[in-house]
Structures are given as C-alpha cells and as structure tokens.
Coordinates of C-alpha atoms in Angstrom, one line a residue:
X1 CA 45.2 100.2 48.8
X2 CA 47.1 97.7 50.3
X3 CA 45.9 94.0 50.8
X4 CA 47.5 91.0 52.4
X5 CA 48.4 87.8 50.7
X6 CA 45.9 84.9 50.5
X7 CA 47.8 83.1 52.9
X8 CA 47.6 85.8 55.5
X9 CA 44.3 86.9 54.7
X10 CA 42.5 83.4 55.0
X11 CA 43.6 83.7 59.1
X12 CA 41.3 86.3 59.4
X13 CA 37.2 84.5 59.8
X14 CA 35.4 85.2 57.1
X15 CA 33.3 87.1 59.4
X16 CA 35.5 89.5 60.7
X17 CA 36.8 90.6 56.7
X18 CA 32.9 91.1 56.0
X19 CA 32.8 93.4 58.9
X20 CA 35.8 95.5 57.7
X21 CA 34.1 95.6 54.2
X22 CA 31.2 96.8 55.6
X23 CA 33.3 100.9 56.3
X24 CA 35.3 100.8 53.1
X25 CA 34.2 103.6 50.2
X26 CA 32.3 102.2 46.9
X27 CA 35.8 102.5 45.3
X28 CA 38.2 100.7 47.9
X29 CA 34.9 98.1 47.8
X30 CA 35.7 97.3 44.1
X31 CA 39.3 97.3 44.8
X32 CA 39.1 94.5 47.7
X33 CA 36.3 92.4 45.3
X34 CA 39.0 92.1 42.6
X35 CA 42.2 91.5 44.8
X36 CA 41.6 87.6 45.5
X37 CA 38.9 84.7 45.0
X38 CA 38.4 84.9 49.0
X39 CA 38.2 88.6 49.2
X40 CA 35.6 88.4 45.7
X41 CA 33.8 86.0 47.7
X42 CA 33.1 88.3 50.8
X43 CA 32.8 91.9 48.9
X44 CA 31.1 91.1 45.7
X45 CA 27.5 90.8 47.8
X46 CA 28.5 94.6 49.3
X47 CA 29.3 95.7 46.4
X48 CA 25.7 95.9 45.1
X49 CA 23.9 96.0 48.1
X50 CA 23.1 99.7 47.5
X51 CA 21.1 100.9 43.9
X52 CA 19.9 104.0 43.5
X53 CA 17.6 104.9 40.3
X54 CA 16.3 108.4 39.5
X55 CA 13.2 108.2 36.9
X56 CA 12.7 112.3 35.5
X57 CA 13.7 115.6 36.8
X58 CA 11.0 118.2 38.2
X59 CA 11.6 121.2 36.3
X60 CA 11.2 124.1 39.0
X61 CA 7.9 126.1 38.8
X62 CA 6.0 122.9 39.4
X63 CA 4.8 121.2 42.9
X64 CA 6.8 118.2 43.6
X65 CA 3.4 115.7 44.1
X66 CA 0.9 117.4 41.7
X67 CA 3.1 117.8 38.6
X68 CA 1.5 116.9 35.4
X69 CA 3.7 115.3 32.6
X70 CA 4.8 118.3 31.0
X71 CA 6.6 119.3 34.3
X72 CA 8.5 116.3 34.0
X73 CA 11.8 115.9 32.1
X74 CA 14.3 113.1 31.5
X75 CA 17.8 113.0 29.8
X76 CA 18.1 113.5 26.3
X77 CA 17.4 110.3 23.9
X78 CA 20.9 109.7 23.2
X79 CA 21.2 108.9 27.5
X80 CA 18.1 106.8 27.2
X81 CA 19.8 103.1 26.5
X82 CA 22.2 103.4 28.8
X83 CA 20.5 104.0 31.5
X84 CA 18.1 101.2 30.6
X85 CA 21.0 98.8 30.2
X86 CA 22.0 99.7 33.8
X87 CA 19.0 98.9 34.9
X88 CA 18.9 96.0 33.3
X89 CA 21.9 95.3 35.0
X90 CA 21.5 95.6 38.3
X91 CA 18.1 93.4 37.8
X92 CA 19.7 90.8 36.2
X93 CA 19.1 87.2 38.1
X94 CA 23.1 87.6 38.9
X95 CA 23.0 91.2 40.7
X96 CA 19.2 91.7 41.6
X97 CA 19.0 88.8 44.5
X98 CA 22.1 90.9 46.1
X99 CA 20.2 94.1 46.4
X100 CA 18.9 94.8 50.0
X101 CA 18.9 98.7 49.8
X102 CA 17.1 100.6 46.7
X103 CA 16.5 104.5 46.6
X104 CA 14.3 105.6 43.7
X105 CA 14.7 109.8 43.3
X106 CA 13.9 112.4 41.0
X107 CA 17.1 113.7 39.6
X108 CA 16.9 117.0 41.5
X109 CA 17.2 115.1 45.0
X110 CA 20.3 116.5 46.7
X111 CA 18.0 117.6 49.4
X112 CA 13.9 117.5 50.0
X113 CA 12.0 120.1 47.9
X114 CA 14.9 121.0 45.9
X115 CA 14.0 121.4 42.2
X116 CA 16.8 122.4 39.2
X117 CA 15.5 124.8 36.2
X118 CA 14.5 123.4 32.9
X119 CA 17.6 125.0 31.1
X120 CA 20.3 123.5 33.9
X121 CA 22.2 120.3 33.8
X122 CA 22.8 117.9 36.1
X123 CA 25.4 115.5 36.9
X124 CA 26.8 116.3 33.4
X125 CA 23.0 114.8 31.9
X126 CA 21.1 117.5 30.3
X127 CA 17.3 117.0 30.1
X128 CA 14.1 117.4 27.6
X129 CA 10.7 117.9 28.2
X130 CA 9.3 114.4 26.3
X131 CA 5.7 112.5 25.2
X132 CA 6.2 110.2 27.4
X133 CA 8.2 111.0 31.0
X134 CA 7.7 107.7 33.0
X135 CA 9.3 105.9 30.2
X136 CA 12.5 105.2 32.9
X137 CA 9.8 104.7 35.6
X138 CA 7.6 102.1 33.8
X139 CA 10.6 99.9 33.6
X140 CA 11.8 100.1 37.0
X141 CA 8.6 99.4 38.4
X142 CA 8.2 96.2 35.6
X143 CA 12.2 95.4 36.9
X144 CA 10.7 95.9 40.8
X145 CA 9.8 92.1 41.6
X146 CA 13.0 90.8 40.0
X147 CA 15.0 92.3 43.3
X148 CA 13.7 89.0 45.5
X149 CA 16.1 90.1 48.8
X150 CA 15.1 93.7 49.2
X151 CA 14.2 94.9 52.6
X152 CA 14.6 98.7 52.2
X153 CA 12.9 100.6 49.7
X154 CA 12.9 104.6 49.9
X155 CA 10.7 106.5 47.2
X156 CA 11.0 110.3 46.9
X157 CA 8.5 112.1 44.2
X158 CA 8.0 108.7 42.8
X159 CA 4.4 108.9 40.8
X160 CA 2.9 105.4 41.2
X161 CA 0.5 104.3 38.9
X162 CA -2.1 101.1 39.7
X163 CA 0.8 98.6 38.3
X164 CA 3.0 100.3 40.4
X165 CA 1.3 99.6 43.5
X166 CA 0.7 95.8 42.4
X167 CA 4.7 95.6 41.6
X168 CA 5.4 97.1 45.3
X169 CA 3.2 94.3 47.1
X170 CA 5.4 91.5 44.9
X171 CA 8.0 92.2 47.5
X172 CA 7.9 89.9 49.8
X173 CA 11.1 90.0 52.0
X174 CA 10.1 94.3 51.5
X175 CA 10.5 95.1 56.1
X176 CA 11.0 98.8 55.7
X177 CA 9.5 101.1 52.8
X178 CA 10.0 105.0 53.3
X179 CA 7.8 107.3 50.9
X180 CA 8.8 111.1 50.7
X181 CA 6.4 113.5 48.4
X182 CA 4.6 110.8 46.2
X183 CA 1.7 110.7 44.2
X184 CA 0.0 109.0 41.6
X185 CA 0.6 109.6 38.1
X186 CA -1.3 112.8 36.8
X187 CA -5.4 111.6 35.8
X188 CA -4.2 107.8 37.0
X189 CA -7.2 106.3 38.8
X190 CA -6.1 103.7 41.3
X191 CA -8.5 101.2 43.0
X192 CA -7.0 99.9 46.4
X193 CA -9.1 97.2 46.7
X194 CA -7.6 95.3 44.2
X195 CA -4.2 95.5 45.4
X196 CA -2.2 92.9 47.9
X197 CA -0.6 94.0 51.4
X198 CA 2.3 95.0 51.0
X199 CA 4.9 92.7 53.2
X200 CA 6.8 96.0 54.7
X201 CA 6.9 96.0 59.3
X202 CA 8.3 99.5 58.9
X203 CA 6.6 102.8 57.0
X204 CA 7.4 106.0 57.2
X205 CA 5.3 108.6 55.2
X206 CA 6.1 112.4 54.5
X207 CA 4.5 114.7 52.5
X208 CA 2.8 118.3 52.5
X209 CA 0.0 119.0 54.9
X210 CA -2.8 120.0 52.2
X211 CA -4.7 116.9 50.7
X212 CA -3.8 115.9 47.3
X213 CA -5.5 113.0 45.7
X214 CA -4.7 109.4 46.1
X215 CA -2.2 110.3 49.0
X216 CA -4.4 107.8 51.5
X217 CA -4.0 104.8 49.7
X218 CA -1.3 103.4 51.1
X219 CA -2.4 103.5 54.3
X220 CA -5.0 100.5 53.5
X221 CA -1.9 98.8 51.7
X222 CA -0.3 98.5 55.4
X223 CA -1.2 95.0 57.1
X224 CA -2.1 95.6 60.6
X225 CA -1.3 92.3 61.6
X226 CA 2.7 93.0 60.7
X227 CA 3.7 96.3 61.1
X228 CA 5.8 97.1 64.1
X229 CA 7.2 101.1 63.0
X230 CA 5.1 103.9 61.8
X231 CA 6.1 107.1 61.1
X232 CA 3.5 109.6 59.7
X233 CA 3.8 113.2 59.5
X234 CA 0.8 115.5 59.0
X235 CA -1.3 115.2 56.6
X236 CA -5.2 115.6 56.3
X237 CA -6.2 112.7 54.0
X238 CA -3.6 110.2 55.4
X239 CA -4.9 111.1 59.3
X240 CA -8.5 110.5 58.6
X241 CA -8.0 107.6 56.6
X242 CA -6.1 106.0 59.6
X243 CA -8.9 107.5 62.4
X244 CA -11.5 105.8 60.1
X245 CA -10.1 102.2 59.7
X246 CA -12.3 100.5 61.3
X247 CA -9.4 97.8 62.6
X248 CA -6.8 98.6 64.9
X249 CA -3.0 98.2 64.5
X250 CA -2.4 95.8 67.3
X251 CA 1.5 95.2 66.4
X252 CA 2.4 98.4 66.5
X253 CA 5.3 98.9 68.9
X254 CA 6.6 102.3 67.9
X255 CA 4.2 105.4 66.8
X256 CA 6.2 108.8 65.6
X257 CA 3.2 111.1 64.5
X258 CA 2.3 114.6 63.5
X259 CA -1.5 116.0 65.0
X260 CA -3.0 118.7 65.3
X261 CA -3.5 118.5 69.5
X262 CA -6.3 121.0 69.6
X263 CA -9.1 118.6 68.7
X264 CA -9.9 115.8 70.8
X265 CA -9.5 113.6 68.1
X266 CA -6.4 113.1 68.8
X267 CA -6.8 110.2 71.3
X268 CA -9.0 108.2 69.0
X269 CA -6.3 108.3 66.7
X270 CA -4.0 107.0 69.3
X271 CA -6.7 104.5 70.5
X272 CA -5.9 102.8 66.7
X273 CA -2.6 101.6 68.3
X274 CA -3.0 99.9 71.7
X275 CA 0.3 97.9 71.6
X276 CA 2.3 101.3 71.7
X277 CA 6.0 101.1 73.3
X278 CA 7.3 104.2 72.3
X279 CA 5.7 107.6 70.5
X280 CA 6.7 110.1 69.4
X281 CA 4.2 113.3 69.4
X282 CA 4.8 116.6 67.0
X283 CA 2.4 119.3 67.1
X284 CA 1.3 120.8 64.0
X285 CA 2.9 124.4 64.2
X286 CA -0.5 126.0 63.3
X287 CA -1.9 124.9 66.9
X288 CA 1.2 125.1 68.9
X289 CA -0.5 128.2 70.5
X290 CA -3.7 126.4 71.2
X291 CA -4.4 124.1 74.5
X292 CA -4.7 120.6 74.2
X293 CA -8.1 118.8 73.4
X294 CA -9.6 116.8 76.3
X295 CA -9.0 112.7 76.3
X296 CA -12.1 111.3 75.3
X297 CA -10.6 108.4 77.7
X298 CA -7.9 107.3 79.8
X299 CA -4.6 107.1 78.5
X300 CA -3.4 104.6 80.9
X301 CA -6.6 102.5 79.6
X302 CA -5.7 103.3 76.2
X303 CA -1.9 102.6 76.0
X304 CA -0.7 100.0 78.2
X305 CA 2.3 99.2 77.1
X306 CA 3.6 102.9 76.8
X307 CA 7.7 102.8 77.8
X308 CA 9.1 106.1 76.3
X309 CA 7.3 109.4 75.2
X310 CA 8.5 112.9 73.1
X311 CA 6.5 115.3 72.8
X312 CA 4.7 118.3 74.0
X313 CA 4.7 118.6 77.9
X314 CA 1.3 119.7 77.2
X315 CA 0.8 115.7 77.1
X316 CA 2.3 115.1 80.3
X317 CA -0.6 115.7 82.4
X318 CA -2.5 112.2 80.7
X319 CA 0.7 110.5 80.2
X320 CA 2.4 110.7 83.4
X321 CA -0.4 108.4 85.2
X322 CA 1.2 105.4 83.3
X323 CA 2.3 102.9 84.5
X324 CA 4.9 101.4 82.6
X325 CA 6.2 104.9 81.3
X326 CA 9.7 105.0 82.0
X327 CA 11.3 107.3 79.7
X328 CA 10.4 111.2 78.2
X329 CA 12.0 113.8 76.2
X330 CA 10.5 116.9 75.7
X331 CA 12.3 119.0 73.4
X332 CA 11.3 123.2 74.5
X333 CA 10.2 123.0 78.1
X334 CA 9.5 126.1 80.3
X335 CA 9.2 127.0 84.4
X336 CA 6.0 128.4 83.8
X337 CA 5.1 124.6 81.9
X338 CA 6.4 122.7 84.8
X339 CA 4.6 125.0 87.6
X340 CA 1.5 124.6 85.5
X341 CA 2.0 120.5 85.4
X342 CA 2.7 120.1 88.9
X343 CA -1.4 121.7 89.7
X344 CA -2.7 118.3 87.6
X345 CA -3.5 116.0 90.4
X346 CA -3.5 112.9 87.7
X347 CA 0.5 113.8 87.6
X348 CA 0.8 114.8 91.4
X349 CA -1.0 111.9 92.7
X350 CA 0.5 109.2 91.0
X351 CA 3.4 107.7 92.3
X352 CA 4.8 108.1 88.6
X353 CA 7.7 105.4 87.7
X354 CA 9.5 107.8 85.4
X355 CA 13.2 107.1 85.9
X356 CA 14.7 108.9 82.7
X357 CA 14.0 112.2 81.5
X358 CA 15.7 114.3 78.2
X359 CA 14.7 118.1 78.4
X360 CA 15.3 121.2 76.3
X361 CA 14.6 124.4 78.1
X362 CA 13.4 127.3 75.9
X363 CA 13.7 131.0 75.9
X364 CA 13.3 132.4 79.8
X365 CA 12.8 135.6 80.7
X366 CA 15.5 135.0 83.2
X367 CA 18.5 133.8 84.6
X368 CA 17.1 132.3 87.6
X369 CA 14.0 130.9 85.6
X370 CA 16.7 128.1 84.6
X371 CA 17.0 126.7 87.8
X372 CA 13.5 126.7 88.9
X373 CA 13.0 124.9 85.9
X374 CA 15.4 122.1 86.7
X375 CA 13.8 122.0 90.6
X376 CA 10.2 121.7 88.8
X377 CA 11.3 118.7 86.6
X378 CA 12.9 117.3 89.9
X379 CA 9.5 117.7 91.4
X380 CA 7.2 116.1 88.9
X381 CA 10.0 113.7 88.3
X382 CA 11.5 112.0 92.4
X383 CA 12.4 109.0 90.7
X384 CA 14.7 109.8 88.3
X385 CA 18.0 107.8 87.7
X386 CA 18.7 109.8 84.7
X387 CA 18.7 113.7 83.6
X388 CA 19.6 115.0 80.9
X389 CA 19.1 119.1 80.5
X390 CA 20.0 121.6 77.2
X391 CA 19.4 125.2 77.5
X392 CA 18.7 126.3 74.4
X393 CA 20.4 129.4 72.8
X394 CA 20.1 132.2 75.2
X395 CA 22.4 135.0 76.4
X396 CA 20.6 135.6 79.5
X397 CA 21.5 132.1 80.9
X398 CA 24.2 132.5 83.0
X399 CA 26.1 128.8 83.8
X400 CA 27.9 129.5 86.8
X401 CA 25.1 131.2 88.8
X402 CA 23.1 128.1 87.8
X403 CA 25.8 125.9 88.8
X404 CA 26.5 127.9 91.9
X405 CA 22.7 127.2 92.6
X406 CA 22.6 123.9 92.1
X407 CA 26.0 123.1 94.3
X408 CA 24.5 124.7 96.7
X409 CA 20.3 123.9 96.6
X410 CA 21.1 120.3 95.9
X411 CA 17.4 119.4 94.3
X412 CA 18.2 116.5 92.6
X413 CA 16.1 113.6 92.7
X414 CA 17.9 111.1 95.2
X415 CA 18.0 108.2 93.5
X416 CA 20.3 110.0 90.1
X417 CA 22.8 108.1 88.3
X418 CA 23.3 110.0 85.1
X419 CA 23.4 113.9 85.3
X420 CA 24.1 116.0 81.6
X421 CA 24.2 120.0 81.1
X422 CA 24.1 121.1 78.4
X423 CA 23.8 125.1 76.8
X424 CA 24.6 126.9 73.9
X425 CA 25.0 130.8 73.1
X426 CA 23.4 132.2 70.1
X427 CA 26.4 134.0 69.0
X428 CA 29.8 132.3 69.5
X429 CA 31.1 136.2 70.4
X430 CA 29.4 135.6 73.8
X431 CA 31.7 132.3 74.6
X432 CA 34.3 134.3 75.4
X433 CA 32.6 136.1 78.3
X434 CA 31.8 133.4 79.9
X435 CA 34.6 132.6 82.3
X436 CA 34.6 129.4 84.5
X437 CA 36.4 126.3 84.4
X438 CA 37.8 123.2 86.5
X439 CA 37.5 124.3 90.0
X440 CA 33.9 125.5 89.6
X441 CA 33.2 122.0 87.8
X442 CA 35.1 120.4 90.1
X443 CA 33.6 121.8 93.3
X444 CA 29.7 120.9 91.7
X445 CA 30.9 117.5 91.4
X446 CA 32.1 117.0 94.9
X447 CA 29.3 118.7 96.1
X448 CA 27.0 116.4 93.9
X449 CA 28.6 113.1 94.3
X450 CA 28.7 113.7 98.4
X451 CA 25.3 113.8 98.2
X452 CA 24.1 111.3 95.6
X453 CA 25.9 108.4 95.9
X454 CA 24.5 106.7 93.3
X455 CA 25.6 109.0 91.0
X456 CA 27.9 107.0 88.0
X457 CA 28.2 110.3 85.4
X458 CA 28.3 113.8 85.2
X459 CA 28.6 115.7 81.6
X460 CA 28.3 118.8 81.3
X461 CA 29.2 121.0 78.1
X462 CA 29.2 124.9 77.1
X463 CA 31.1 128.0 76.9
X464 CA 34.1 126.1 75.1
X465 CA 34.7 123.6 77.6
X466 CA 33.0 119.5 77.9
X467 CA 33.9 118.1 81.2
X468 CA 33.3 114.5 81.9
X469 CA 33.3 112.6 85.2
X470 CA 32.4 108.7 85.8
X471 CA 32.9 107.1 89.0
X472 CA 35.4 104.8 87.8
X473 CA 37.3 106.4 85.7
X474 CA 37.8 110.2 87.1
X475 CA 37.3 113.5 85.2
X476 CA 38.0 113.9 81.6
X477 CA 38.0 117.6 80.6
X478 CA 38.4 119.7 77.5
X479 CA 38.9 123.4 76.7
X480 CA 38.2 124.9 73.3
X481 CA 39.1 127.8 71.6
X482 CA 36.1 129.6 69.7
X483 CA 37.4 128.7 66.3
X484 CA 37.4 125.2 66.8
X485 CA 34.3 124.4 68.4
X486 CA 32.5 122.7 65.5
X487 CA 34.9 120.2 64.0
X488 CA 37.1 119.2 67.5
X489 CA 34.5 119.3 69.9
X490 CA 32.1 117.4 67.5
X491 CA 34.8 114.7 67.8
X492 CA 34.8 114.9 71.8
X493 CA 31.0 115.2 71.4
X494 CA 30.6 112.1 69.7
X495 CA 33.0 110.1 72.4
X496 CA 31.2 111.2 75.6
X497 CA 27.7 110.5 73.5
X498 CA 29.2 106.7 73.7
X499 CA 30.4 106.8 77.2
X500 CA 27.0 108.0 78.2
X501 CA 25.1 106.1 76.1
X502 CA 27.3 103.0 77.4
X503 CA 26.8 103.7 81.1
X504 CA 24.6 101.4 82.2
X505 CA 21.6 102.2 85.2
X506 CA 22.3 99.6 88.4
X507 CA 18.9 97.5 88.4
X508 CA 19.2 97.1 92.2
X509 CA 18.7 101.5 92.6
X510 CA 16.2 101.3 90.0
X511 CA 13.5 98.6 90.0
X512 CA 11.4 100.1 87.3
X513 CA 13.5 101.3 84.5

C-alpha cells in the first residue's frame, strides 16, 4: 500500500483522512496506523472500533436457546489463556474506551441456526465438552463495563445469567443492543426487579416463536421514556409481556413487529405505542390465511403520528383513514386485494394523503390481472407522486402487453413524479423469449411524459434490460446478456437505486408528502 509523505499528507484535514480510513480492510487499517504519527493518530481509534468475542460452541443435536451445559463446548485448555489474554486486551483502559461496536457469538455463527458437530473443528480451534462452559462468558460479562464508549452491542446465543443482566445496564453510552436466540443460563433464576434500565434507544429482539423461560425479561429492562427503535419478532412470552405493561412507550418513533393479525389483540398491542412514525407489520405465517381481527378502536385515534406503513394490505382498510400517512409498501399484493379494498368506505371516503406507494404483485392467474392491479392501486391511491411496482416471479406476465396497456390506458395518478417497473422470471431460460427493447420503452415514455408532466423518473427493469429516464438528464439504458445478469446488472442496479433514491419530490406538486 502506498502512502504519501508527511508533508503531503498533513494537506489533507484531518477529517477527510478519517473518512478514507473509514473503507479500508482490517489489514490496510493496520498498515496506515503504523505509516506516520499523523496517520497513527487518525486510524489507531478504527482500528479497534470493532471486537468480536465468541464464548462456547453449540454442539449440533441441541436447541440453540434451551441448551443445558453439557451441550456446550469451548476450545481445548491449552487455547484457554490466550483467549483470555485477548480479552484482556481489548478491555484494557488503553483499547476498551475505543470500542463502539462489540458482537458476542457462539463459535458456530457463520449464519443464524447454524450449529457444527461435536467431532469438527473450527477456525483451526478444536473443542471439548468441559465442567464449566461459561468460563470465557463469565469473564466477558465481568470485562462488559470496562468498554465505557460502546453504543452497539449484538448478542447471538448468548446465555445471560442475573450478573449478566446487571453488567448490561452498566452501559451507559449502550444506544442500540440487538439480541438474536438468547437465554438464560440453564436452572439460572433471574429476578428483573432488581435490575437497572438498560440505557439502549434501539432493541431489536429475535428468537423462536414457542415460549421458553426467561425470554420476557428484557422487555421490562427497556425504559419507555428513551427508546426510539423497536424491532420484535414473534414470540408468545415477549408479546404478552409488552400487551400487559401497564405503561406505554410514548417515544417510540419506529415499530417493526411480528403478530398474529387474527385476534383483535393486535390493536391493543399497537395502542402501547402512540408516538408511532413508521411500522412495520409481519404476519405470523400460521394466520396468513385467516382475516384480520376487528380494531377494538380507531387507528387514526390510536396512531397519530403514523408517516410510513409495510405490511399486509389486509391493514389498509384502518390505516388508509390517517391522516398524516404518507408512505406504504406492501410486499405480495393482488387485483382481487385491491378490488376488495376499494368496497371499505373508511378507505373510499377519505380523501387519503398517501403520496408514495412500494408494491409487490404476487402470483395472478393472468396476464391482464397485472394491469388491473396497477389501475386498482391508482384508484385507492389519486395522490400519488411516487410508484414503485415489482412483479414477482411469474411466467404468465407478459411486459410488453402490460406496457402496451399502460401507453395506451394511461391510469396513472396525475399528480406522478417517480414511476419504477420492475419483474422477474422464475427461470432465467424464459429471458430470452421475451423480446422488446428501446422503441417500445421509448414510445411508453413519450406517451407517459406527454401526459404527466410532472413526471421527473421512469425506471423500469426486466427481461435483461434496465432503462432509465430523468427529465434532466435523458434516457440511460442497458442490455444484458443472460449470463451476466447477477454480477453487472447488480452494479447498474445499485446506481439507478441512488439516482432514484436521490430524486427529490417538488414540494410545490406535493403539499403533503
């Protein structure tokens, strides 16, 4: 690697060399922090900003969460020093006031629910079943408080103990904690009211839908009156322990959640979180089949400050009638959905301020279903400034009869700035049948732009081609051959996602957004 001299390298501000840092591989990193005292001076705070720790291995056989000790392992005793003396290390008073990013893993996590046999190395450690498994975790959680400027903690089949809890809420500059499949330590008994807040604005919790003991406790370590971000997938114990708090989480802002949509309980749980901005709605897959439960009030008197909704279109119906909601994504949307929401008078009725809608169409039975699901968003949505459709994989979809259609039916909402179509084929064989290219495009864009003139962007991509046009600039197209579509068109992808992304919606055509 190549560095300037001092004298060249002290033009630069400071600021602009930490930037630069900030891309460079781990090994480049330690190159740069030993090149010159100016350099050492900027890097040597990146270079430990990142620490990963892994405590045992699960040997595989065992559940992740409700392993006892005896399905734990840890390297052999010889390994044991060492990797106390990194840790000791890295939460020296030197190097532990530098961390701001920890990761804490079993050994097995190259990916979520991944677990290595008993008999199989890994990363050139071999492992032993021992007396005592948490020996490595003890430690890290009695080294925890010595990292003072931490702000994002992620724990993955971490077994907490009472201690470990108490070490966690010592963290006081902790914003954003991220707990993936973690438990308490096999027989420990932890009593929550004993323990502090912990100091974190962001949580995110994962772990499997059945209850497991001790999985709800850290939903009373949360302080209501800080946290901004949650994120909480489906899980029985966690859910009810939220729905029965008998205080609300007024700061909230942002709400990404897993329910089962079936039950009407679902509002109540949303009724815990007035304050919402944005949400984010799964449905548990077991009642994806099943209507909705009924509102057991309002949701325009229960989320006032809603700006942006995914989800279910199943939702739509009580959402719409918001006020302030300006922005939805649904992600498998049908014609037969859309022809169902426009019958709710709450959504027909409602002079709705929507201006921005993302949509995934499903599985159709036909061609022309497509379009008459694009005229029913159009419908529920007439103020629109941006619209933004995927087809998802089917062979029955047919893009030039739908752009043919939509040259020619014009349905748009009038006030459109930002148009994107997007499809994709479920066997890359069937790109090749599909034959259509810049006069076609071209000829929906005239058609388009002559009758929206608001319109800034059009992007549409499929069948090998992405074509690009923005009022300022022209059209951008390009034309892929099959074997190429995933690593150059990911490239073009990711350079029209910025251009769209960076195309900004003229206040003056849209009041509300």
């Amino acid at each position: 690697m190549s560095l300037p001299p001092s004298s060249t390298a002290s033009q630069v501000p400071e600021e602009i060399w930490a930037q630069t840092f900030l891309y460079l591989p781990r090994a480049a990193l330690l190159q740069v922090n030993l090149a010159q005292r100016m350099f050492h001076r900027i890097a040597h705070p990146l270079v430990f900003h990142d620490f990963d720790f892994h405590p045992y291995l699960t040997i595989a056989g065992y559940l992740i969460t409700q392993c006892p000790p005896s399905g734990l392992m840890i390297p052999y005793e010889e390994h044991i020093p060492s990797l106390l003396a990194r840790l000791q290390f890295w939460s020296s008073p030197d190097i532990a006031p530098l961390v701001r990013t920890c990761r804490v893993s079993d050994w097995s996590n190259e990916g979520v629910g991944i677990m290595i046999p008993s008999n199989c190395g890994v990363h050139g450690w071999s492992f032993q079943r021992t007396e005592d498994p948490y020996i490595l975790l003890t430690a890290f959680f009695d080294a925890l408080p010595r990292f003072t400027s931490l702000r994002h903690l992620t724990l993955n089949k971490v077994h907490f103990t009472q201690s470990g809890f108490k070490q966690l809420a010592l963290l006081c500059n902790l914003r954003i904690l991220e707990v993936f499949l973690c438990s308490v330590v096999h027989g420990e008994v932890v009593d929550t009211g004993e323990l502090a807040s912990l100091h974190v604005t962001q949580f995110t919790f994962r772990h499997h839908a059945v209850p497991e003991p001790c999985v709800e406790h850290w939903i009373p370590l949360l302080n209501p009156q800080i946290l901004t971000h949650l994120d909480v997938a489906y899980n029985t114990a966690v859910l009810s322990k939220i729905q029965a708090s008998t205080s609300t989480f007024p700061c909230v802002k942002s709400l990404k959640i897993m329910m089962d949509l079936c039950l009407p309980t679902w509002t109540r749980m949303l009724s815990k979180f007035p304050a919402i901005e944005v949400l984010d709605i799964s449905r548990l897959r077991l009642d994806s089949d099943d209507g909705v439960g009924e509102p057991h009030a309002p949701l325009r008197d229960l989320l006032l400050a809603l700006r942006e909704y995914t989800g279910p279109e199943e939702l739509l119906q009580f959402l719409v009638p918001i006020p302030t909601l300006r922005r939805v994504s649904v992600p498998a949307w049908s014609a037969r959905s859309f022809d169902d929401i426009i019958q709710f008078e709450t959504v027909t009725s409602t002079a709705n301020n929507v201006s921005s809608l993302h949509a995934e169409i499903g599985d159709l039975d036909t061609d022309e279903l497509y379009f008459a699901a694009v005229c029913s968003m159009c419908s529920v949505f007439p103020r629109l400034t941006e619209l933004h459709v995927k087809i998802s994989e089917n062979a029955l979809f047919k893009p030039d009869e739908f752009l043919k259609e939509l040259e020619q039916e014009l349905p748009l909402p009038a006030r459109l700035q930002k148009l994107a179509l997007h499809w994709q084929y479920p066997d890359r064989e069937l790109v090749a049948d599909v034959d259509f290219g810049p006069p076609d495009l071209n000829s929906v864009k005239d058609a388009l732009v002559a009758e929206y003139p608001d319109l800034k962007m059009i992007w549409v991509e499929g069948s090998g081609i992405m074509y690009l046009w923005r009022k300022e600039r022209g059209v951008l197209q390009h034309t892929f051959e099959e074997e190429a579509l995933e690593d150059v068109a990911q490239i073009r992808r990711e350079e029209f996602s910025r251009l769209w992304d960076a195309c900004v919606i003229s206040p003056s055509n849209a009041k509300n957004q």
